Coordinates of C-alpha atoms and ligand atoms in Angstrom, one line a residue:
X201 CA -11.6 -30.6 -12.2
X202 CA -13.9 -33.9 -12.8
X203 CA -12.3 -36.3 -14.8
X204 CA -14.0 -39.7 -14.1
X205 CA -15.9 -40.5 -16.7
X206 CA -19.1 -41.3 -14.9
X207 CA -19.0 -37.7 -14.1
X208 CA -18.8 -36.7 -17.9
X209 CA -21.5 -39.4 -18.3
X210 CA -23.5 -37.8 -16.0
X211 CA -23.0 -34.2 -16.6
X212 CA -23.7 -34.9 -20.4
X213 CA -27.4 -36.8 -19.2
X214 CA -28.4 -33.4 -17.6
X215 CA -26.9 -31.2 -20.6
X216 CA -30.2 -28.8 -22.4
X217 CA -27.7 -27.5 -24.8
X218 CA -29.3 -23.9 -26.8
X219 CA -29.7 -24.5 -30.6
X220 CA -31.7 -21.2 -31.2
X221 CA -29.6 -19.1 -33.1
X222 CA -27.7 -15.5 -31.7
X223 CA -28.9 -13.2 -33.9
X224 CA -28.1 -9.2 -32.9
X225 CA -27.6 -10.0 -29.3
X226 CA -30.6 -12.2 -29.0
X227 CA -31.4 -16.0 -29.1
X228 CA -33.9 -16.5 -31.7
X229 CA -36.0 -19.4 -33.4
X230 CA -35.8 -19.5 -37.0
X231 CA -38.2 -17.2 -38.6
X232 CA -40.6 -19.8 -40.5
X233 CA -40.0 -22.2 -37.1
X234 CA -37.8 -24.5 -38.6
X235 CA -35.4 -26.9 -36.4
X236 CA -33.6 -30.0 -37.1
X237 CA -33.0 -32.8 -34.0
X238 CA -29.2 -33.1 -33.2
X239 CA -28.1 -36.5 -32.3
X240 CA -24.4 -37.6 -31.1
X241 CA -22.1 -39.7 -32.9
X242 CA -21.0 -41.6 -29.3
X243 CA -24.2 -43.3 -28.7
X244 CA -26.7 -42.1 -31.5
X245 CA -28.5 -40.1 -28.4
X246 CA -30.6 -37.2 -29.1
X247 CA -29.0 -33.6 -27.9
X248 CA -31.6 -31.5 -28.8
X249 CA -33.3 -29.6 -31.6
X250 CA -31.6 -26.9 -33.6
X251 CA -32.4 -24.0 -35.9
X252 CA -32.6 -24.6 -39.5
X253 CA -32.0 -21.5 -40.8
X254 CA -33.2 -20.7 -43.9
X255 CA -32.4 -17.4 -46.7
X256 CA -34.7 -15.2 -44.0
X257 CA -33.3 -16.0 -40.7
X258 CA -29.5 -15.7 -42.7
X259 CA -30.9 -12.2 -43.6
X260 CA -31.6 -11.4 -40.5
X261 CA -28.2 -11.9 -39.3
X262 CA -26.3 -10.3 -42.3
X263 CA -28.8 -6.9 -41.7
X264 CA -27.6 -6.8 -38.1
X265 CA -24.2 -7.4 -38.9
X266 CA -23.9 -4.7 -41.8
X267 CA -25.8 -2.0 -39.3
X268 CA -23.2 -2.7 -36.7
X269 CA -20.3 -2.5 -39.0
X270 CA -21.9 0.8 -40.7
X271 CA -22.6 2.7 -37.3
X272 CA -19.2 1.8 -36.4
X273 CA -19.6 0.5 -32.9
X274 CA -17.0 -1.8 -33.3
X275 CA -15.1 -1.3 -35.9
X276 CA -14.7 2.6 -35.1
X277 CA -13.5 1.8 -31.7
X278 CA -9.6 2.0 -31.3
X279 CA -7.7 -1.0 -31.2
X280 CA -6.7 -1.0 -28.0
X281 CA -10.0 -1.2 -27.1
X282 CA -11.3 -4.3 -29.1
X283 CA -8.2 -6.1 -27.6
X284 CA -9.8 -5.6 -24.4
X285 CA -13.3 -7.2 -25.3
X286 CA -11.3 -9.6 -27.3
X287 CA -8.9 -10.8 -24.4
X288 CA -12.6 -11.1 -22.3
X289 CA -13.8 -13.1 -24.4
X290 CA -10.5 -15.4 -24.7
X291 CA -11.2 -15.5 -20.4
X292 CA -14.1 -16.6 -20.9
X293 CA -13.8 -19.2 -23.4
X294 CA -11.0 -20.7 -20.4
X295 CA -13.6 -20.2 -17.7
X296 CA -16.3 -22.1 -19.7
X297 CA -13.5 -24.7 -20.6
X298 CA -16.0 -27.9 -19.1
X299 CA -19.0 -27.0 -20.6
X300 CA -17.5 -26.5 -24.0
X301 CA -15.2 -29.4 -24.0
X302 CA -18.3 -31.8 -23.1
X303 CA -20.5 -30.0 -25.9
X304 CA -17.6 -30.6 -28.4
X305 CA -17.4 -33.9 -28.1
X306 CA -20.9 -34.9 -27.3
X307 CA -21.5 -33.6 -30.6
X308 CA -18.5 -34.2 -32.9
X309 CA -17.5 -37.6 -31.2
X310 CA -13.9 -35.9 -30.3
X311 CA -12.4 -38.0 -27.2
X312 CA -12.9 -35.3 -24.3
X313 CA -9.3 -35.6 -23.0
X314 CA -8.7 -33.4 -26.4
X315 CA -11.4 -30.9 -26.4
X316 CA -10.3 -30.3 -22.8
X317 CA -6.6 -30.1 -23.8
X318 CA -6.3 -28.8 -27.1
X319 CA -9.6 -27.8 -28.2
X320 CA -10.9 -25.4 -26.0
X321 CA -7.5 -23.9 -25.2
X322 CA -6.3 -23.2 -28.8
X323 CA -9.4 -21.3 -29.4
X324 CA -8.6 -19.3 -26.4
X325 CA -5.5 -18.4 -27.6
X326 CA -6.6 -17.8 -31.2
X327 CA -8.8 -14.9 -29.7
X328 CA -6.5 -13.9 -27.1
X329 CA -3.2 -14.2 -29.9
X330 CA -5.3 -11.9 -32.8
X331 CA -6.5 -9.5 -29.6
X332 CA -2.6 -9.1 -28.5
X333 CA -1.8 -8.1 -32.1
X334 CA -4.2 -5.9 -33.1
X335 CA -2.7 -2.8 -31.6
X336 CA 0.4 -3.8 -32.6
X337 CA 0.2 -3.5 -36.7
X338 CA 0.9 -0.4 -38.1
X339 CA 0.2 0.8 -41.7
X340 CA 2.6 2.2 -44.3
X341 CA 3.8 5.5 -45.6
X342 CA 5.2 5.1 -49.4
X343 CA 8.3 6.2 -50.2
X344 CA 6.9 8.8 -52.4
X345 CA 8.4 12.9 -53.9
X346 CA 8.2 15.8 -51.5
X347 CA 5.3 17.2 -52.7
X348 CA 2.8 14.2 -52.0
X349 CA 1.9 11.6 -48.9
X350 CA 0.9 8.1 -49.6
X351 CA -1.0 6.1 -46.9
X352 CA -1.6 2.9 -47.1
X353 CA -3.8 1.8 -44.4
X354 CA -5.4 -1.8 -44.1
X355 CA -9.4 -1.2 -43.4
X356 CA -12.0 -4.1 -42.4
X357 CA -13.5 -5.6 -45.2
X358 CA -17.3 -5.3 -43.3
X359 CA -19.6 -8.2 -43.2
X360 CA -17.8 -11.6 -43.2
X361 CA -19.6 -14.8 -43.8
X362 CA -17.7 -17.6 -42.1
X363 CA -18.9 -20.8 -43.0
X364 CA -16.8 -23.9 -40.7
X365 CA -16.4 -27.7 -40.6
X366 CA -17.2 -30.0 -37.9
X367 CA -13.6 -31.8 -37.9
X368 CA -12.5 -28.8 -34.9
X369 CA -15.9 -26.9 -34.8
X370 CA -14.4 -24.0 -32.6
X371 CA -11.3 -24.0 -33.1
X372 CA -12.0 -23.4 -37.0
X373 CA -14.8 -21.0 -35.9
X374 CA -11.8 -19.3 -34.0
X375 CA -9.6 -18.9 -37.0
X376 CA -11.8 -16.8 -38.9
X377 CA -13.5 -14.8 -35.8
X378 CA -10.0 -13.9 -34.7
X379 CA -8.4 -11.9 -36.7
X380 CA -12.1 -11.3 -38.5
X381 CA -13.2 -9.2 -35.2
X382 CA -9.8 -8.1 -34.4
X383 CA -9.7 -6.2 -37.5
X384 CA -13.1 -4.7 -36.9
X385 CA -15.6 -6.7 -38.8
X386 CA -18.7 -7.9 -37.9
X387 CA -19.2 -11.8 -38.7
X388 CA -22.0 -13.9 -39.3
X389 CA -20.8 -17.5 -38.8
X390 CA -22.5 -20.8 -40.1
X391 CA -21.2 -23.5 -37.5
X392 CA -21.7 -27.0 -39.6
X393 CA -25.2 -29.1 -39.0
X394 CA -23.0 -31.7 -37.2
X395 CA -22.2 -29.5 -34.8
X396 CA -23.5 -26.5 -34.1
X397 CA -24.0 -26.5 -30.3
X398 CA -20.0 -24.7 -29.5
X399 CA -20.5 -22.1 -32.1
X400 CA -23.8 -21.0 -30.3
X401 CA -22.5 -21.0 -27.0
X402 CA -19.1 -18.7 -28.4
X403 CA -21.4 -15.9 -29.3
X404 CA -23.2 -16.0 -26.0
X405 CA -20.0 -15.9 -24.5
X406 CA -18.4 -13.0 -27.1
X407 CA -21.7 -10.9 -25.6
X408 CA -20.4 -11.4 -21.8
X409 CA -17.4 -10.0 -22.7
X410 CA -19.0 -7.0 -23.7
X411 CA -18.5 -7.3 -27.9
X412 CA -21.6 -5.1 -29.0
X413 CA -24.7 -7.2 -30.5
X414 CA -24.7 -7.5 -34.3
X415 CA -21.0 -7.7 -34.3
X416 CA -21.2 -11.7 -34.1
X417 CA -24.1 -13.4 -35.4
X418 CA -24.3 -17.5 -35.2
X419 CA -27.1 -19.0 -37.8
X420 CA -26.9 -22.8 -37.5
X421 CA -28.3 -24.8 -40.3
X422 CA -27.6 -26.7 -43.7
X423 CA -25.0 -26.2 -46.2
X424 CA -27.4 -26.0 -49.2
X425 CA -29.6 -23.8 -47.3
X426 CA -28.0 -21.7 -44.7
X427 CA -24.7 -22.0 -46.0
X428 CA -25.8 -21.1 -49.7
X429 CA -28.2 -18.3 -48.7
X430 CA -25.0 -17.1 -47.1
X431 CA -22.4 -17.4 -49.6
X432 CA -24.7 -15.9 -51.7
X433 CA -25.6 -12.6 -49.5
X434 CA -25.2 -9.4 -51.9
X435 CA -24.0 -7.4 -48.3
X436 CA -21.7 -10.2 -47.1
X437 CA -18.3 -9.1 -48.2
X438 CA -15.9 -12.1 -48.0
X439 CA -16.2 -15.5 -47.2
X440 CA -13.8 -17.5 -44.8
X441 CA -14.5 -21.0 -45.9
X442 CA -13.0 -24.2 -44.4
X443 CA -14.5 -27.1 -45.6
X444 CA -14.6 -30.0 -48.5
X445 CA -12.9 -29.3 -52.3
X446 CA -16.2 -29.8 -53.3
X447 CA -18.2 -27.1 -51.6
X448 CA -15.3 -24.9 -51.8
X449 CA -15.6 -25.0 -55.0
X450 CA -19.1 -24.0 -54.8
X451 CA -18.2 -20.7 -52.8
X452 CA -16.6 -19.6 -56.4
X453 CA -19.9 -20.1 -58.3
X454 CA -21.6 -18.4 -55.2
X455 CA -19.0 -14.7 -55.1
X456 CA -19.9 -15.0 -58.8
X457 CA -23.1 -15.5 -59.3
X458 CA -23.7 -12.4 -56.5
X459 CA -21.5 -9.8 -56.2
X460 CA -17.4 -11.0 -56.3
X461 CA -17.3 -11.2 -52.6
X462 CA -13.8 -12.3 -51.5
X463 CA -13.8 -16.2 -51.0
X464 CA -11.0 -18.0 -49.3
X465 CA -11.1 -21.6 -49.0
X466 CA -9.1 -23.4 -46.5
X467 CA -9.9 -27.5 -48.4
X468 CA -8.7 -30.9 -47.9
X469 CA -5.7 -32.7 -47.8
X470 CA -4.4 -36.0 -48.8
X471 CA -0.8 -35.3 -46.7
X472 CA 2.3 -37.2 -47.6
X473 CA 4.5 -38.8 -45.1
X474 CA 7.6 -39.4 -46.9
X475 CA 10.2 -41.5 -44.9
X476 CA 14.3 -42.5 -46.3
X477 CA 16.5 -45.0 -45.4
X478 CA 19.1 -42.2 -44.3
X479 CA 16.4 -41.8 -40.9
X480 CA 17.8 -43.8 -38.3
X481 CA 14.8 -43.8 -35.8
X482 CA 12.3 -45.5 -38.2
X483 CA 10.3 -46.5 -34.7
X484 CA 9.6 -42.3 -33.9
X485 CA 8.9 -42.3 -37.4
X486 CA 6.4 -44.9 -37.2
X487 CA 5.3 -43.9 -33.8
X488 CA 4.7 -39.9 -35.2
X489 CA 2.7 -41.4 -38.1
X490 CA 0.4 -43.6 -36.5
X491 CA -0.2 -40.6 -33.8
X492 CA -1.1 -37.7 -35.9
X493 CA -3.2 -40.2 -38.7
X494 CA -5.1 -41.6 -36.1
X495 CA -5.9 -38.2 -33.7
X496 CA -9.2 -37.0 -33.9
X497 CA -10.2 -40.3 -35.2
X498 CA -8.3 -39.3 -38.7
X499 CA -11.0 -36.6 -39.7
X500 CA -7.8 -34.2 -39.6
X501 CA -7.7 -32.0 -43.3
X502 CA -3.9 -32.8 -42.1
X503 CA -3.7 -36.1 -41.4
X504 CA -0.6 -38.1 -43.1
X505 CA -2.6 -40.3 -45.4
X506 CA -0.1 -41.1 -47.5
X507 CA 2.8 -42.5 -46.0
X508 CA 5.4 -43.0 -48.4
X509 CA 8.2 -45.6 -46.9
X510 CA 11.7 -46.5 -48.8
X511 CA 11.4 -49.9 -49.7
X512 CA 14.4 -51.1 -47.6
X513 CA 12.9 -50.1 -44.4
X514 CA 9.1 -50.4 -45.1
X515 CA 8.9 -54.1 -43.7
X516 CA 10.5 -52.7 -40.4
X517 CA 8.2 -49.7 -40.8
X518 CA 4.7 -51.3 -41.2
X519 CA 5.6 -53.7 -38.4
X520 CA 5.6 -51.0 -35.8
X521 CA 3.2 -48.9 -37.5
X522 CA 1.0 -52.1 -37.2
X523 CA 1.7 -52.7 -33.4
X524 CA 0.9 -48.8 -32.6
X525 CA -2.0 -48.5 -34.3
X526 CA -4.1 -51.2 -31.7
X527 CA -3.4 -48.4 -29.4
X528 CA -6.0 -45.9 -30.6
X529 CA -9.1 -48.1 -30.7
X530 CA -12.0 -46.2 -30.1
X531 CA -13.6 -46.1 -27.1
X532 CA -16.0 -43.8 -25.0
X533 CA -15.4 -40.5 -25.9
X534 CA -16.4 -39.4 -22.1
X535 CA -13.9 -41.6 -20.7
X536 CA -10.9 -39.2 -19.9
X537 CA -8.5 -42.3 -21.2
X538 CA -9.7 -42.7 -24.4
X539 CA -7.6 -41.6 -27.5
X540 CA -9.7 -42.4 -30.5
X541 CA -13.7 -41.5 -30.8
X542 CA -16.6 -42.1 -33.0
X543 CA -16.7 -40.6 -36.4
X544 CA -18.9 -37.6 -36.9
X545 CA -22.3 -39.8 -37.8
X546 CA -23.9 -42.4 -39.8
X547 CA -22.8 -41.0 -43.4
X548 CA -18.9 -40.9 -42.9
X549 CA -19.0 -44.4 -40.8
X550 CA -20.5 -45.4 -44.7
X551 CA -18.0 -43.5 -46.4
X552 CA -15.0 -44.9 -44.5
X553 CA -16.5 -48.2 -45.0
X554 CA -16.9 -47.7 -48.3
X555 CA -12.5 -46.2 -48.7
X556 CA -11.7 -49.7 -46.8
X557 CA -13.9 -51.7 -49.5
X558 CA -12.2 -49.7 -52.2
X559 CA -8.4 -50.2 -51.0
X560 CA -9.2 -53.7 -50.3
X561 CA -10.9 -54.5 -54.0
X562 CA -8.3 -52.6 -55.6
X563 CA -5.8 -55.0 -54.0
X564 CA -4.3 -52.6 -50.8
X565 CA -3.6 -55.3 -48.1
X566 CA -5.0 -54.6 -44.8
X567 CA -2.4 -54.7 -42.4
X568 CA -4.8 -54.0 -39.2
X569 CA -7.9 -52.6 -38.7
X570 CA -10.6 -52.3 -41.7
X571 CA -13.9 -53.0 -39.3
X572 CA -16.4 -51.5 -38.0
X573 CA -16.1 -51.3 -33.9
X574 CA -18.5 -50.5 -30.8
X575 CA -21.9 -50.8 -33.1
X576 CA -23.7 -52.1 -30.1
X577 CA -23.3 -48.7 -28.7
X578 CA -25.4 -47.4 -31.2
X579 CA -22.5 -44.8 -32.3
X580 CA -20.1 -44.8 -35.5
X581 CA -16.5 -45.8 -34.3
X582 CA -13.9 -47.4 -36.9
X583 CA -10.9 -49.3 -36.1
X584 CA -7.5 -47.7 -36.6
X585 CA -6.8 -48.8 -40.3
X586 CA -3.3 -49.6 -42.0
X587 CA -2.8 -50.7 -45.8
X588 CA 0.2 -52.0 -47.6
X589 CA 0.9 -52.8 -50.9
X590 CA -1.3 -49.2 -51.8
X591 CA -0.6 -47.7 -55.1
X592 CA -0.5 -44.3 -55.8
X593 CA -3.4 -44.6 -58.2
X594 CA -5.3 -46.4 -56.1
X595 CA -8.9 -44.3 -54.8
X596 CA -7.7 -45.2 -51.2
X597 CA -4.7 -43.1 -52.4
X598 CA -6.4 -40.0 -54.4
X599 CA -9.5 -39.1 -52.1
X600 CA -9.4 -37.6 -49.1
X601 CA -11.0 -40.5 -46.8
X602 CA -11.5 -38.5 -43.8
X603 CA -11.2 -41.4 -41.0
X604 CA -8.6 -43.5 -39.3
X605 CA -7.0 -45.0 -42.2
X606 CA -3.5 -44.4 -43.8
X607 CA -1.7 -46.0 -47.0
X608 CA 1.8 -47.6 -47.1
X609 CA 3.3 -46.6 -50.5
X610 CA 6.9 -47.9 -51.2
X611 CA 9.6 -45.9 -53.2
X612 CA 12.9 -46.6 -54.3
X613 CA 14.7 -43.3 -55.1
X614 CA 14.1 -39.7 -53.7
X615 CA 12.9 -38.5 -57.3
X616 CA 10.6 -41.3 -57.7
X617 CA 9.1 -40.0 -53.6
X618 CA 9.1 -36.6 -54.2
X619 CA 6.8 -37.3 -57.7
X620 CA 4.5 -39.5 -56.4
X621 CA 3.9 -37.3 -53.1
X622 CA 3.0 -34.3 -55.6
X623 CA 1.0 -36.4 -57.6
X624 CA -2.2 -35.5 -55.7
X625 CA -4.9 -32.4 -56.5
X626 CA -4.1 -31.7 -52.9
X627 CA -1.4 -29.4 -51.0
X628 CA -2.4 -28.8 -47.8
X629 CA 0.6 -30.5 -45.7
X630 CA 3.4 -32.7 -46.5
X631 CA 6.7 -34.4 -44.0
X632 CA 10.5 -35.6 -44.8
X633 CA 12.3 -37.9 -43.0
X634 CA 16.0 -37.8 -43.2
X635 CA 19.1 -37.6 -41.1
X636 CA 21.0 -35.8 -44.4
X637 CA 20.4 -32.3 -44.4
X638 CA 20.9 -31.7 -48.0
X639 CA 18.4 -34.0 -48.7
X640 CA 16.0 -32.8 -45.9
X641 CA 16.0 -29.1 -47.2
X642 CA 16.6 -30.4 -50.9
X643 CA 13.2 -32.3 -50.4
X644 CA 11.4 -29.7 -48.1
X645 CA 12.2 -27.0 -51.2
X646 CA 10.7 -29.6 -53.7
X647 CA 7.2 -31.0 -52.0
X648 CA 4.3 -28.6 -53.2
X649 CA 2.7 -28.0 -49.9
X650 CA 1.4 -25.0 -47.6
X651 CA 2.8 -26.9 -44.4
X652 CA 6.3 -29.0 -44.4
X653 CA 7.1 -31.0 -41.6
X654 CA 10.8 -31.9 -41.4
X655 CA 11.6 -35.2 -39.0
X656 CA 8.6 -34.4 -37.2
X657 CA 4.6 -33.7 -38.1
X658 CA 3.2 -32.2 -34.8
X659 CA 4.4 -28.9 -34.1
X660 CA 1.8 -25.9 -34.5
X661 CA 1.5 -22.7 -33.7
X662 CA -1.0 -19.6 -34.1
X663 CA 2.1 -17.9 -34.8
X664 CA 2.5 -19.5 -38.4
X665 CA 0.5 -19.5 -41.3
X666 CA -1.9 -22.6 -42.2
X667 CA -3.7 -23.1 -45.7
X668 CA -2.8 -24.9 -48.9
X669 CA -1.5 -25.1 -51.8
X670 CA -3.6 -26.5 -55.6
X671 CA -6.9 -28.0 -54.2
X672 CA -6.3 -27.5 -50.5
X673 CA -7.9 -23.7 -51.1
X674 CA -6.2 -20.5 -51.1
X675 CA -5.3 -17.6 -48.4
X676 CA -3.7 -18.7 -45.1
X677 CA -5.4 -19.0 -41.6
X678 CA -3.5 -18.2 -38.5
X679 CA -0.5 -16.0 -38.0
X680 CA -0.6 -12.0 -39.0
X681 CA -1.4 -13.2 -43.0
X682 CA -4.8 -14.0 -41.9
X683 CA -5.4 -10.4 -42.1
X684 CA -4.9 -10.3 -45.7
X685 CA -8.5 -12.0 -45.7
X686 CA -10.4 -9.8 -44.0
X687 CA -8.7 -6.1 -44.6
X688 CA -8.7 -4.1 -47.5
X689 CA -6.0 -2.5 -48.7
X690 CA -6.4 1.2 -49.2
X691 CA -4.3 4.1 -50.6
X692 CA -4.6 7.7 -49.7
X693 CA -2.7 10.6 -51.9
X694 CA -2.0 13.6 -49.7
X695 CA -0.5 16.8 -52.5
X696 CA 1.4 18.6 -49.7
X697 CA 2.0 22.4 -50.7
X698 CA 5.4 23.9 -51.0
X699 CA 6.1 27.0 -49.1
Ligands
LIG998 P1 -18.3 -29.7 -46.1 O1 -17.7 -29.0 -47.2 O2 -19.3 -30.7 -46.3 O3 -19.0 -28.6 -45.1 C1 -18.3 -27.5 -44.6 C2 -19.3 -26.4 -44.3 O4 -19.9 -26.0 -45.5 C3 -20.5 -26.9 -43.3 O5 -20.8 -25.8 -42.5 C4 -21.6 -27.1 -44.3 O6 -22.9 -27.0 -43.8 C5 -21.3 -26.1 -45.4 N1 -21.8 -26.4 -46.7 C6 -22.0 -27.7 -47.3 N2 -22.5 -27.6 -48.5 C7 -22.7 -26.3 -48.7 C8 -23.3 -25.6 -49.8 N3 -23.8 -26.2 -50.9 N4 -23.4 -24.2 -49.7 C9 -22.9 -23.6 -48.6 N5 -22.4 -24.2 -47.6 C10 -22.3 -25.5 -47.6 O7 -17.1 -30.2 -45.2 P2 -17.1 -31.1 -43.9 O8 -17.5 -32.5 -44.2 O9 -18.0 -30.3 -42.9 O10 -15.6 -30.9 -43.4 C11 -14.6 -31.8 -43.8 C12 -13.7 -31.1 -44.8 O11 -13.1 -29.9 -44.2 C13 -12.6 -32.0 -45.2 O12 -12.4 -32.0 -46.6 C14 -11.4 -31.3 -44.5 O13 -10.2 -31.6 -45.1 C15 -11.8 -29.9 -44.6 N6 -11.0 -29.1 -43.6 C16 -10.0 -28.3 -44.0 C17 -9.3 -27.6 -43.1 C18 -8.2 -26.6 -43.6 O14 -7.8 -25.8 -42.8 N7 -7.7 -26.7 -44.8 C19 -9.5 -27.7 -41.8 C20 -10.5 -28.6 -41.3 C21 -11.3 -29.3 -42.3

């Protein structure tokens, strides 16, 4: 495997990456022409152009989608049989692990250690995890009288719009095709403008493996015009939405203005880190929260944002949290050392800039960080960004920044930690630090949150459920519930004759 990074350097001067989008088995220009040029993040560098797809070409996609759910040439095939395609496709993903990982970050700005390591291989084992389980569900018989049968039986809902972020482009794309196809739906996804190049190359791939055409349908584009025309598709049965509050929020307008489709919305977060006294290793505690806040340059719906510290220990707290931090400046993303990348593009460099200005007129003091790093590279990189002094009330402290900056908020009791870390329109994740297990559970039980982290933040699994509670959206991706979003429920009354 290469890893020096004038190899990635190079490879990514030769990359042509495909932006046409994969509609019924073909790759295909947008009806009316349409394309937008693709630059990356790391050096402002043009990739290539890509299909703007408009209401027509998202048409297109959701015609061959609903004729290959209707004929049944997926979704009437056993299970068994679409775990096989499905566990191709997850080999194939693996085999193509170089190519993707260097499109992912070329586009996003992700360091490529990641992609390599945890990108590419979690969406592997999304496909490969939802393709193991598939024959491996059962349905219900009610306990019902004598004289009757109920089924209930768990159908594919039938076309699915997926419509993904460019935070983790496939591995987001992954948590709705996963169990989406597993269950026998076909899928038209909308991969976000920022980077649609992994998506593309996922339904190529899906086609290898032998997953009929029509079945998975990639139409890259805008949100307000791809994305809406989608949302919006009379024969698009549910949406699997992860994205901003904001434009989840749209989704509702868009099920009701058409026709109800099912909408799940998987939102942001604003994720409270709340650390006692009773911890003894306050350094792992810092050490955890400067790791997960800073990861993929803090554009995590995840990340620990809020990081609420006992007053007592807070000085000790900030001090290391201050020293880590340092350690994640940005640097080339194709260098197989670096840990932090550039932000996504020019608009969130602004809007990070913009958080830092807030917390620092509102009266946050900047511990490290706050500025603007590499410019002469012509890409958007931030340093890694600590406040103290931040009060709950502060912007830097409601809003979901979405970059490498986190907030020191100092509490004195437990009731006072667990109020402020639920004062937030968000729910997505939430961690307790504390060496008393009473108070460890006690708090676990009390923090409104899909996700709590006890003494740790970084363990994950495909095996558990992941989605949010209040503004972080609704349904859960991952795990065996994700089927809830893309199955119908359906009961079937057998009268059975006496003799
Ligand atoms: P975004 O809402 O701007 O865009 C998400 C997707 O929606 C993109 O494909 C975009 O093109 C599309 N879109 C935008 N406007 C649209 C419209 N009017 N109609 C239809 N589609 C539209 O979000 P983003 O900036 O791409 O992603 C960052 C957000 O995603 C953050 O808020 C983050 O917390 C959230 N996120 C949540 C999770 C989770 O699992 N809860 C995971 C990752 C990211």
């Amino acid at each position: 495997m290469s890893t020096a990074a004038t190899d990635w350097r190079a490879r990514a001067a030769d990359l042509r990456p495909d932006g046409r989008a994969l509609i019924d088995g073909r790759r295909v220009a947008a009806a009316d022409g349409q394309t937008f040029d693709k630059h990356s993040p790391i050096d402002n560098r043009r990739l290539g152009s890509v299909v703007r797809g408009q209401a027509a070409d998202v048409d297109a996609a959701v015609r061959s989608a609903r004729a290959a759910f209707d004929d049944g040439r997926w979704a009437g095939r056993p299970p068994a049989a679409r775990k096989k395609v499905l566990q191709r496709f997850a080999d194939k993903i693996l085999a193509a692990k170089e190519e993707l990982a260097l499109l992912e970050t070329l586009d996003m700005g992700k360091p490529i250690q990641y992609s390599l390591s945890v990108d590419v291989p979690a969406t592997a084992r999304c496909i490969a995890w939802y393709a193991e389980a598939i024959d491996k569900v059962y349905d219900e018989i009610a306990p019902t009288g004598r004289n009757a049968l109920a089924l209930i039986t768990r159908e594919p809902v039938g076309v699915v719009g997926a419509i993904v972020p460019w935070n983790y482009p496939m591995i987001m794309a992954a948590w709705k095709l996963g169990p989406a196809l597993a269950a026998g739906n076909s899928v038209v996804l909308k991969p976000s403008e920022k980077s649609p190049y992994t998506a593309l190359r996922l339904a190529e791939l899906a086609l290898e493996a032998g997953l009929p055409p029509g079945v998975f349908n990639v139409v890259p584009g805008f949100g307000h015009e791809a994305g809406e025309a989608l949302a919006l598709h009379m024969e698009v049965d549910a949406i699997g939405f992860t994205g901003s509050t904001r434009t989840g929020r749209r989704m509702l307008e868009y099920a009701s203005r058409s026709n109800l489709k099912r909408v799940y919305n998987e939102l942001g977060g604003k994720s409270a880190f709340v650390v006692f006294d009773d911890f003894a290793d306050v350094e792992r505690a810092a050490q955890t929260v400067a790791g997960s806040m800073f990861f993929n340059q803090g554009e995590s719906c995840n990340a620990p944002s809020r990081v609420l510290v006992h007053e007592s220990i807070a000085d000790r707290f900030i001090e290391i949290v201050a020293a880590e931090a340092p350690k994640y400046r940005p640097a080339d993303p194709l260098d197989p050392a670096t840990v932090m990348g550039a932000l996504v593009d020019a608009t969130q460099l602004t809007t990070v800039m913009g958080y830092i200005d807030a917390g620092l007129s509102e009266g946050a003091h900047c511990v490290t960080g706050g500025r603007q790093a590499r410019a002469e590279t012509g890409g958007f990189y931030v340093e890694p960004t600590v406040f103290d002094g931040v009060d709950n009330r502060m912007k830097i402290a409601r809003e979901e920044i979405f970059g490498p900056v986190m907030g020191v908020i100092r509490f004195r009791t437990e009731a006072e930690a667990i109020a402020i870390a639920n004062d937030s329109p968000y729910g997505l994740q939430a961690s307790v630090w504390s060496d008393n297990v009473n108070r460890a559970h006690r708090v676990a039980r009390a923090l409104r949150a899909g996700t709590v982290h006890v003494n740790q933040y970084d363990e994950d699994d495909i095996t558990v459920p992941f989605g949010g509670y209040k503004q972080s959206g609704n349904g859960r991706d991952k795990s065996l519930h994700a089927f809830d979003k893309y199955t119908e429920l359906k009961t079937t009354w057998l009268r059975i004759d006496a003799a």
